[in-house]
Backbone atoms as SQL, in Angstrom:
CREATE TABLE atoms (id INTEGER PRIMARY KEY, chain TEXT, resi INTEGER, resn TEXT, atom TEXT, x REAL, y REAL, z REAL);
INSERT INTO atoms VALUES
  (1, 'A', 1, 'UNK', 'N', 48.419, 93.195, 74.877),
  (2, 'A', 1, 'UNK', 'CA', 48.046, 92.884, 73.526),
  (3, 'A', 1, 'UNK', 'C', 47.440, 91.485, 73.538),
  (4, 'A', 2, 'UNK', 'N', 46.467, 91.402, 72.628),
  (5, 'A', 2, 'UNK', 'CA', 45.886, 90.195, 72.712),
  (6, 'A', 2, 'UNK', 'C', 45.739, 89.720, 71.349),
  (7, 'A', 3, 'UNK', 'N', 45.702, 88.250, 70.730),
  (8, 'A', 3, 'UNK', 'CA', 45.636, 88.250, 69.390),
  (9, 'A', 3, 'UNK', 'C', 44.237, 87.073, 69.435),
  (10, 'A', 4, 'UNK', 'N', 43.229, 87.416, 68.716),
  (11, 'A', 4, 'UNK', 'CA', 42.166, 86.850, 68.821),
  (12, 'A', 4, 'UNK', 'C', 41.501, 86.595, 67.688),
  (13, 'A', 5, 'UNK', 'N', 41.164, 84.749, 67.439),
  (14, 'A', 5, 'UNK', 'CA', 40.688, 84.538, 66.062),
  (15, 'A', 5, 'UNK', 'C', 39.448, 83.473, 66.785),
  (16, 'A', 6, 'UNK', 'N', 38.369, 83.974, 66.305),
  (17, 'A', 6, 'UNK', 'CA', 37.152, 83.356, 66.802),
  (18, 'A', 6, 'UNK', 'C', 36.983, 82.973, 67.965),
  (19, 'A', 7, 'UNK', 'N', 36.895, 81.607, 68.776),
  (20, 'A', 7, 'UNK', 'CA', 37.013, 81.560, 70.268),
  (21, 'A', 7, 'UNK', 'C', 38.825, 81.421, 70.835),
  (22, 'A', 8, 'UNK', 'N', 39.390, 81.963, 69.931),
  (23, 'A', 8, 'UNK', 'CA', 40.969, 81.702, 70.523),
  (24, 'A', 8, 'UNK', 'C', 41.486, 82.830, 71.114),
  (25, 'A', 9, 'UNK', 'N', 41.846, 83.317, 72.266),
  (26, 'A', 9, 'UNK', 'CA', 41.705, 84.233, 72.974),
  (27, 'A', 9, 'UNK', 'C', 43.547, 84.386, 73.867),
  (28, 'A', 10, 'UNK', 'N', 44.888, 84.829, 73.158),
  (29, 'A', 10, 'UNK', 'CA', 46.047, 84.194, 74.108),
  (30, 'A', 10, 'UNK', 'C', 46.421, 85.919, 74.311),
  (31, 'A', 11, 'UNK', 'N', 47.292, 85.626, 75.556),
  (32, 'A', 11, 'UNK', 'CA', 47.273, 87.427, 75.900),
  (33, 'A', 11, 'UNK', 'C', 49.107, 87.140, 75.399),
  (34, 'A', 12, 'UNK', 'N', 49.646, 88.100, 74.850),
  (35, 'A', 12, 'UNK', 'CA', 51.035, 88.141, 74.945),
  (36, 'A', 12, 'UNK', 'C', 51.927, 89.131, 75.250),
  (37, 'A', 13, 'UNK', 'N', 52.623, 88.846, 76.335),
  (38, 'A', 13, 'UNK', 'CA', 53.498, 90.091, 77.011),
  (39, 'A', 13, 'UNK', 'C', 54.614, 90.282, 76.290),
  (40, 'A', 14, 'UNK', 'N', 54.990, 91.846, 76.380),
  (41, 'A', 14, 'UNK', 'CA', 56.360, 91.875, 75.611),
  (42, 'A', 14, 'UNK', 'C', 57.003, 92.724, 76.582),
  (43, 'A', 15, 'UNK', 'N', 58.429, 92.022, 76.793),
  (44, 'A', 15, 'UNK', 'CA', 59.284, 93.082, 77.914),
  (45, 'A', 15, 'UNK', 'C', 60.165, 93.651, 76.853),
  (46, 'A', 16, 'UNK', 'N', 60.641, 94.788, 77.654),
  (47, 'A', 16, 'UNK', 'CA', 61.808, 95.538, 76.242),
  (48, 'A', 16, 'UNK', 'C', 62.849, 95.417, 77.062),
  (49, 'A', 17, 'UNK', 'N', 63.133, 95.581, 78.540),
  (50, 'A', 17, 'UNK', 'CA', 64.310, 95.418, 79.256),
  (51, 'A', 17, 'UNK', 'C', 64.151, 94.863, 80.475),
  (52, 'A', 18, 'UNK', 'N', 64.925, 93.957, 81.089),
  (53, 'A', 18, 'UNK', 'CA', 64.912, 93.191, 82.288),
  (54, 'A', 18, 'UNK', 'C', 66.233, 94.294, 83.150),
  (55, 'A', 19, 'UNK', 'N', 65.702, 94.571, 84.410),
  (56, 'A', 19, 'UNK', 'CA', 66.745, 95.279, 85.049),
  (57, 'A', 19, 'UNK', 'C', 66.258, 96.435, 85.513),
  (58, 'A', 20, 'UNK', 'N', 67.515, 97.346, 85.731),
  (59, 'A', 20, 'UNK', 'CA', 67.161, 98.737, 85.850),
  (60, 'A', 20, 'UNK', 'C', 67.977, 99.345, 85.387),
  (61, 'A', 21, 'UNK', 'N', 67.050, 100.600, 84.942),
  (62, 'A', 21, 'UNK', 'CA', 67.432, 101.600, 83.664),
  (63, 'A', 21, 'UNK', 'C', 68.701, 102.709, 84.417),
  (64, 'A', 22, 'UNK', 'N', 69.329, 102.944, 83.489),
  (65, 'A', 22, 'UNK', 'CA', 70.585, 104.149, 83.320),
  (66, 'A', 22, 'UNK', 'C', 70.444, 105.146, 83.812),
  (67, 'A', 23, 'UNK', 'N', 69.187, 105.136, 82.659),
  (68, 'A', 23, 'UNK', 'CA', 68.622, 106.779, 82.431),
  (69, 'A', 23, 'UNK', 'C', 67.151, 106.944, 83.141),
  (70, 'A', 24, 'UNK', 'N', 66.798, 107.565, 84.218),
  (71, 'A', 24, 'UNK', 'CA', 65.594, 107.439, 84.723),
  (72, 'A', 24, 'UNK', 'C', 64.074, 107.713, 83.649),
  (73, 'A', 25, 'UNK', 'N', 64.945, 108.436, 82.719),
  (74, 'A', 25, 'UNK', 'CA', 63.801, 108.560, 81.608),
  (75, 'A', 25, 'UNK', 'C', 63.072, 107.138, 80.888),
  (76, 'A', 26, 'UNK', 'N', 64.338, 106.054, 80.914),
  (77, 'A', 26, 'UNK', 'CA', 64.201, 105.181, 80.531),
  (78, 'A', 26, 'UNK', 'C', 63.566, 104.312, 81.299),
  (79, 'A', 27, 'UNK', 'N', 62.920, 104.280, 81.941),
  (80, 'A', 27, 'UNK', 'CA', 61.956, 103.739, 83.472),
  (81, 'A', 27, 'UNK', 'C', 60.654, 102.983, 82.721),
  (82, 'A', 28, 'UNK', 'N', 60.200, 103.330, 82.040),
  (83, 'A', 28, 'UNK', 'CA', 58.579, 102.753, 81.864),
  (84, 'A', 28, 'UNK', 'C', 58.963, 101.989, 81.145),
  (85, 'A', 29, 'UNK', 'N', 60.593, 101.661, 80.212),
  (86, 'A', 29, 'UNK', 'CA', 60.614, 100.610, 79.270),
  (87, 'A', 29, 'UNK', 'C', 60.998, 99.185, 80.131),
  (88, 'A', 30, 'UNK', 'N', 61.172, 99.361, 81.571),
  (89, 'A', 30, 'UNK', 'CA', 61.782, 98.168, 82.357),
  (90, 'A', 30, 'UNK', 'C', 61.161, 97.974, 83.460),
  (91, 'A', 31, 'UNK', 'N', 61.360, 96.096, 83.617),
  (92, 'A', 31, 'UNK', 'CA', 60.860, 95.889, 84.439),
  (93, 'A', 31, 'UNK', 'C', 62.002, 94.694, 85.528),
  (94, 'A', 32, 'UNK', 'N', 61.673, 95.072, 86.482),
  (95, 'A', 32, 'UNK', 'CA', 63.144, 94.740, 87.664),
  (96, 'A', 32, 'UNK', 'C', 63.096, 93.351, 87.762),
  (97, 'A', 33, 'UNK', 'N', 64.397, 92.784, 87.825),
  (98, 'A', 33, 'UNK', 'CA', 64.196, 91.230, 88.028),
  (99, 'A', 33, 'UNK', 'C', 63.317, 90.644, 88.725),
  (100, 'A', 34, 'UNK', 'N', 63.550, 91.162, 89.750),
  (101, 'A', 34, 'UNK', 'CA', 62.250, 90.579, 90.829),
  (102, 'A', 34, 'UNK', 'C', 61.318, 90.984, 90.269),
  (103, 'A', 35, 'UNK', 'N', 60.377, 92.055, 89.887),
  (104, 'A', 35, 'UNK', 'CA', 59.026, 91.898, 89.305),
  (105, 'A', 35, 'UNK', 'C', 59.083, 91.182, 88.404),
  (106, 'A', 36, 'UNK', 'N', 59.651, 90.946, 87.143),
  (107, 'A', 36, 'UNK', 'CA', 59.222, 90.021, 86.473),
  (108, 'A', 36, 'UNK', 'C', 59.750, 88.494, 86.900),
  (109, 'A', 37, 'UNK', 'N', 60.309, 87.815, 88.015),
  (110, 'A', 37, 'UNK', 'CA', 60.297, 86.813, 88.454),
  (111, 'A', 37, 'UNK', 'C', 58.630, 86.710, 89.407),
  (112, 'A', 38, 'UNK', 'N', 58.486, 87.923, 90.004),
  (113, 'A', 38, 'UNK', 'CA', 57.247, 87.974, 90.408),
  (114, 'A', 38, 'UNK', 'C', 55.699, 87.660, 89.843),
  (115, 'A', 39, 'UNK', 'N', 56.063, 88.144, 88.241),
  (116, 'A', 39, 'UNK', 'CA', 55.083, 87.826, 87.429),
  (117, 'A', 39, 'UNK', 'C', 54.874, 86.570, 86.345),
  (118, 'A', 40, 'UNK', 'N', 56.206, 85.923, 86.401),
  (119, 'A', 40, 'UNK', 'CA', 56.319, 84.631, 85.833),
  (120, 'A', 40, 'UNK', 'C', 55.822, 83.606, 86.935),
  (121, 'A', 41, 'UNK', 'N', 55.924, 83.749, 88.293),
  (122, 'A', 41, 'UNK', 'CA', 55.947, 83.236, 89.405),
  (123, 'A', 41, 'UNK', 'C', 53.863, 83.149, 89.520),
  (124, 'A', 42, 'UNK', 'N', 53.886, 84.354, 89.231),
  (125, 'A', 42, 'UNK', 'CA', 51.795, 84.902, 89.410),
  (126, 'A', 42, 'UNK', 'C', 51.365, 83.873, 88.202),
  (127, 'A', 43, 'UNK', 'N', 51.667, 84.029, 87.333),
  (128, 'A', 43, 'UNK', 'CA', 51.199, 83.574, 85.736),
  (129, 'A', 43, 'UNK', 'C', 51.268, 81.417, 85.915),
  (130, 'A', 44, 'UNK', 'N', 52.549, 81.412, 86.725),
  (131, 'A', 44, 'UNK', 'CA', 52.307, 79.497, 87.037),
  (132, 'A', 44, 'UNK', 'C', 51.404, 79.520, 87.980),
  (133, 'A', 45, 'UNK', 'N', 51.254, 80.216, 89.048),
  (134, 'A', 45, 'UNK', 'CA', 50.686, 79.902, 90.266),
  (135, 'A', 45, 'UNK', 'C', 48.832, 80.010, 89.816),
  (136, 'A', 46, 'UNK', 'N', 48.937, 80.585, 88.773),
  (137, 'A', 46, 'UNK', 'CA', 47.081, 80.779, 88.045),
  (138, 'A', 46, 'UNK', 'C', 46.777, 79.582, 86.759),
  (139, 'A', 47, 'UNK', 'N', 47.702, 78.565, 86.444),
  (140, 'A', 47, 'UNK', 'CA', 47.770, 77.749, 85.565),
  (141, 'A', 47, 'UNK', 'C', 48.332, 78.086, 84.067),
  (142, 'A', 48, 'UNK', 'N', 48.395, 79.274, 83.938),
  (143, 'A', 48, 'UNK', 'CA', 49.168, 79.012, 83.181),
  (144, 'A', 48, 'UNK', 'C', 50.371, 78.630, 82.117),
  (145, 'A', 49, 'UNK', 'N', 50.155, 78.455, 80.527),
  (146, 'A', 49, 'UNK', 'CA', 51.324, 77.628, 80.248),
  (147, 'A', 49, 'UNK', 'C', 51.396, 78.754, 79.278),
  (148, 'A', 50, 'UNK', 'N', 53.152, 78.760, 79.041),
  (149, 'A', 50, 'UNK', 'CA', 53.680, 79.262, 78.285),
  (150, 'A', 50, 'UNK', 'C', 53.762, 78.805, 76.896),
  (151, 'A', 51, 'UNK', 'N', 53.157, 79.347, 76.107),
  (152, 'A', 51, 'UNK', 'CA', 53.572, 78.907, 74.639),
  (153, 'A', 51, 'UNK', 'C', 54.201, 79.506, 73.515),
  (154, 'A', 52, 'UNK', 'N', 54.801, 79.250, 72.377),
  (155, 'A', 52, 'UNK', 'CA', 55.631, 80.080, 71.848),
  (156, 'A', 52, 'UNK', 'C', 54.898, 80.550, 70.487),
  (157, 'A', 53, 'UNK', 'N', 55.782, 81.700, 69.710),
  (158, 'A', 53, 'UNK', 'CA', 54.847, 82.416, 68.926),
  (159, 'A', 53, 'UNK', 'C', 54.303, 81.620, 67.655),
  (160, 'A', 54, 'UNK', 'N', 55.562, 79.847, 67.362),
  (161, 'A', 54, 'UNK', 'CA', 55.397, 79.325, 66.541),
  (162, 'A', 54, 'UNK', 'C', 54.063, 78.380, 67.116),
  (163, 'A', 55, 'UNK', 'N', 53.510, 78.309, 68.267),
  (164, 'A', 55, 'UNK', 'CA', 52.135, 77.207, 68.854),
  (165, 'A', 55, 'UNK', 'C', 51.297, 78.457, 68.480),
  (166, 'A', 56, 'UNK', 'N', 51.170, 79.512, 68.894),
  (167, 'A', 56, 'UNK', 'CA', 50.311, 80.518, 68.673),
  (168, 'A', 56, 'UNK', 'C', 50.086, 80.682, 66.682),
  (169, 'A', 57, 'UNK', 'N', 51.215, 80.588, 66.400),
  (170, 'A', 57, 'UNK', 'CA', 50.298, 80.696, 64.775),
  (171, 'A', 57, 'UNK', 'C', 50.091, 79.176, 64.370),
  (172, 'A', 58, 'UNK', 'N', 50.553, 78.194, 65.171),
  (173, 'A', 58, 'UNK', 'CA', 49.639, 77.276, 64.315),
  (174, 'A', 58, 'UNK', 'C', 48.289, 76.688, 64.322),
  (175, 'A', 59, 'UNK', 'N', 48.107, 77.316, 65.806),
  (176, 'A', 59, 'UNK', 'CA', 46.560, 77.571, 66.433),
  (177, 'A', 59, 'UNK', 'C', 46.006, 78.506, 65.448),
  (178, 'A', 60, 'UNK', 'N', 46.342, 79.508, 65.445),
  (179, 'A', 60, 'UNK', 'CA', 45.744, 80.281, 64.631),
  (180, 'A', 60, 'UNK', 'C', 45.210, 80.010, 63.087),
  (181, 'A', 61, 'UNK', 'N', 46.554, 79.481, 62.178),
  (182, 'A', 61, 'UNK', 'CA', 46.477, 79.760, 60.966),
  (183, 'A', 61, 'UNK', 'C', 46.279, 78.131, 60.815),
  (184, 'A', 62, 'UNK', 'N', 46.525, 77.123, 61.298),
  (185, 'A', 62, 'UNK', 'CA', 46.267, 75.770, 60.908),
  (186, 'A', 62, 'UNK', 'C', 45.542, 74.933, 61.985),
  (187, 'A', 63, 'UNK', 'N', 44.736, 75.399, 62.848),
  (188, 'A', 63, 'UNK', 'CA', 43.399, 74.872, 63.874),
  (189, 'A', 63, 'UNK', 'C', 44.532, 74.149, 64.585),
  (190, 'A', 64, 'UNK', 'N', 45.714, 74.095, 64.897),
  (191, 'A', 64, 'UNK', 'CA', 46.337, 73.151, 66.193),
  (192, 'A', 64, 'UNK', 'C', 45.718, 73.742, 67.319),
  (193, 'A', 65, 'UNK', 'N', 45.863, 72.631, 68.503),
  (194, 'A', 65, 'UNK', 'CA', 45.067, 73.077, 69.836),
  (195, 'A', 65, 'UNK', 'C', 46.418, 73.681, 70.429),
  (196, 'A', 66, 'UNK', 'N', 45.955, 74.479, 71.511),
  (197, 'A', 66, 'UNK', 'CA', 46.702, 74.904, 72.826),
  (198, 'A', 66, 'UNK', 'C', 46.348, 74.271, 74.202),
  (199, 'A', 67, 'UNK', 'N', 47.397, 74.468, 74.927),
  (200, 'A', 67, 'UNK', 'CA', 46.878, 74.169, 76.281),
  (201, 'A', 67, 'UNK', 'C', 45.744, 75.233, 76.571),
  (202, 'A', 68, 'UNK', 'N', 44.941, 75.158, 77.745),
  (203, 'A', 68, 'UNK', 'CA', 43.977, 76.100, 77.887),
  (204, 'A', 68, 'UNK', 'C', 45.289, 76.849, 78.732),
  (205, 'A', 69, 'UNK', 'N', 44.399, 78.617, 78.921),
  (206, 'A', 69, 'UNK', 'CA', 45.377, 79.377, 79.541),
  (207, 'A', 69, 'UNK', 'C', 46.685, 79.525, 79.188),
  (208, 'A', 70, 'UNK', 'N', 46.763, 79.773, 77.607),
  (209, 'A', 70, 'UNK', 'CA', 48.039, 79.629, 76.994),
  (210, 'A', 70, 'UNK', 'C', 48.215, 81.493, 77.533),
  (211, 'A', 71, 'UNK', 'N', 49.796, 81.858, 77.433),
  (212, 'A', 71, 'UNK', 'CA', 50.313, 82.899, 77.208),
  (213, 'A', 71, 'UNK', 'C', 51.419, 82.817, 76.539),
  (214, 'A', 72, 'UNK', 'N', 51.975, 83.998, 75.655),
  (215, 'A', 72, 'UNK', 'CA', 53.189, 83.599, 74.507),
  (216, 'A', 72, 'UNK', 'C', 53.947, 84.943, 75.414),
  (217, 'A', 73, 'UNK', 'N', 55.183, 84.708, 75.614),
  (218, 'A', 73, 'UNK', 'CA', 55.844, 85.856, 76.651),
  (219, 'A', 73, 'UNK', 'C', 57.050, 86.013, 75.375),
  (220, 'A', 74, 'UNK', 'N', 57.513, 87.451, 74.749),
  (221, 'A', 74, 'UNK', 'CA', 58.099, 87.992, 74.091),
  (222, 'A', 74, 'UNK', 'C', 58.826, 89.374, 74.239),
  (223, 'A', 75, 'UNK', 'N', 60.222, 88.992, 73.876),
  (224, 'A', 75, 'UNK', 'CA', 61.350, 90.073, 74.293),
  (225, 'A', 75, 'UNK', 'C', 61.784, 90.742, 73.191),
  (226, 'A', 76, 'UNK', 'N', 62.162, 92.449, 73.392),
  (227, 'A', 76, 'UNK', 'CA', 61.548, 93.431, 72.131),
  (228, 'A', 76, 'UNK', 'C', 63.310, 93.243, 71.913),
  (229, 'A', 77, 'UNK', 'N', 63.657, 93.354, 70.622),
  (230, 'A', 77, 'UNK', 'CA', 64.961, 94.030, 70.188),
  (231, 'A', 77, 'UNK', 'C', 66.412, 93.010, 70.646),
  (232, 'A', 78, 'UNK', 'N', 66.087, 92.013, 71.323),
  (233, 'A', 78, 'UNK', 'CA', 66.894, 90.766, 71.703),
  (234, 'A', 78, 'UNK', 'C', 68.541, 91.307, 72.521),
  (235, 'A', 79, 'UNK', 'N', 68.086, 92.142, 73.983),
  (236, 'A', 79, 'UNK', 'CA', 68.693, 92.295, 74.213),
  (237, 'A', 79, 'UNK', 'C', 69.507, 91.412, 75.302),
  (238, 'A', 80, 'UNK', 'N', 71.047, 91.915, 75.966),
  (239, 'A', 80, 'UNK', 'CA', 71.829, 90.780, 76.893),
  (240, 'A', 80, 'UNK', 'C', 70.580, 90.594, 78.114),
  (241, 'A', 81, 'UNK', 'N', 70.505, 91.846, 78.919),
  (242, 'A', 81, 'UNK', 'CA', 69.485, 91.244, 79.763),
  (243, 'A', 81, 'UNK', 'C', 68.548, 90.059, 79.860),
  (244, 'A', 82, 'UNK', 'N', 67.805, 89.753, 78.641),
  (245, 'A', 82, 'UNK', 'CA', 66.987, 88.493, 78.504),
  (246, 'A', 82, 'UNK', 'C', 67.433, 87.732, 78.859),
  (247, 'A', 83, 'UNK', 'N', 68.484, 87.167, 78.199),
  (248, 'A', 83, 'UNK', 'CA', 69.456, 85.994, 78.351),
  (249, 'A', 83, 'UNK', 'C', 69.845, 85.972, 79.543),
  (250, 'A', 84, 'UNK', 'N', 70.518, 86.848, 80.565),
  (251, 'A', 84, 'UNK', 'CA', 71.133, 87.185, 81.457),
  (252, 'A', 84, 'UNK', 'C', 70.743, 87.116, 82.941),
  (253, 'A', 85, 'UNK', 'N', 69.466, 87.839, 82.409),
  (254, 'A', 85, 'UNK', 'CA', 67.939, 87.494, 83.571),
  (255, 'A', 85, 'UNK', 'C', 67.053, 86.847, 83.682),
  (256, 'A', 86, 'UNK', 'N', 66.244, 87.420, 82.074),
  (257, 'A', 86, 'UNK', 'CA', 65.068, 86.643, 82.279),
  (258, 'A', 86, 'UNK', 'C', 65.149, 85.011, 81.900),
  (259, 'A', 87, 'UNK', 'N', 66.017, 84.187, 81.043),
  (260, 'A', 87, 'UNK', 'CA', 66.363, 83.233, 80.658),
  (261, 'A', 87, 'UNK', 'C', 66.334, 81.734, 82.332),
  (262, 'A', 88, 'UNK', 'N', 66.959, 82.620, 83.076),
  (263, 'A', 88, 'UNK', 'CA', 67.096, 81.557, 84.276),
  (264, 'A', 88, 'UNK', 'C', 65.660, 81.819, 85.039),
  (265, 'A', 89, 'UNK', 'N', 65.023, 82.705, 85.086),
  (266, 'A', 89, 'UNK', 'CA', 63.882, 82.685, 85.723),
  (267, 'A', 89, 'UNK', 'C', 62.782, 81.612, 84.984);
């Protein structure tokens, strides 16, 4: 998903679960610690900076700047995993 207002261009990821799933059905909603340490790890190593959803709307709705290569990284439904996993990564 991308949210885009004239030349402002920030991509934002949303994980729904850190780990691995129960239920194998439940597979496409997760992604394994190590991959997403893998992809927080890809995302510094290319410059970018993390910003949060409150820098993203004030870029948006009140012209504040961003770092260049901003990304806003967002967790669905606020579950323990986040905290648990993705929090120390």
């Amino acid at each position: 998903m991308y949210f885009s207002l004239f030349s402002l261009v920030v991509p934002v990821l949303m994980y729904h679960f850190i780990g691995e799933p129960d239920d194998p059905d439940d597979a496409p909603y997760y992604v394994s610690k190590d991959n997403f340490a893998k992809q927080m790890q890809l995302l510094r190593n290319r410059g970018f900076h993390a910003a949060t959803l409150n820098e993203l709307m004030g870029a948006l709705y009140e012209g504040r700047s961003l770092p260049n290569r901003s990304v806003v990284i967002t967790f669905d439904d606020g579950h323990a995993s986040f905290y648990e996993l993705a929090v120390p990564i």
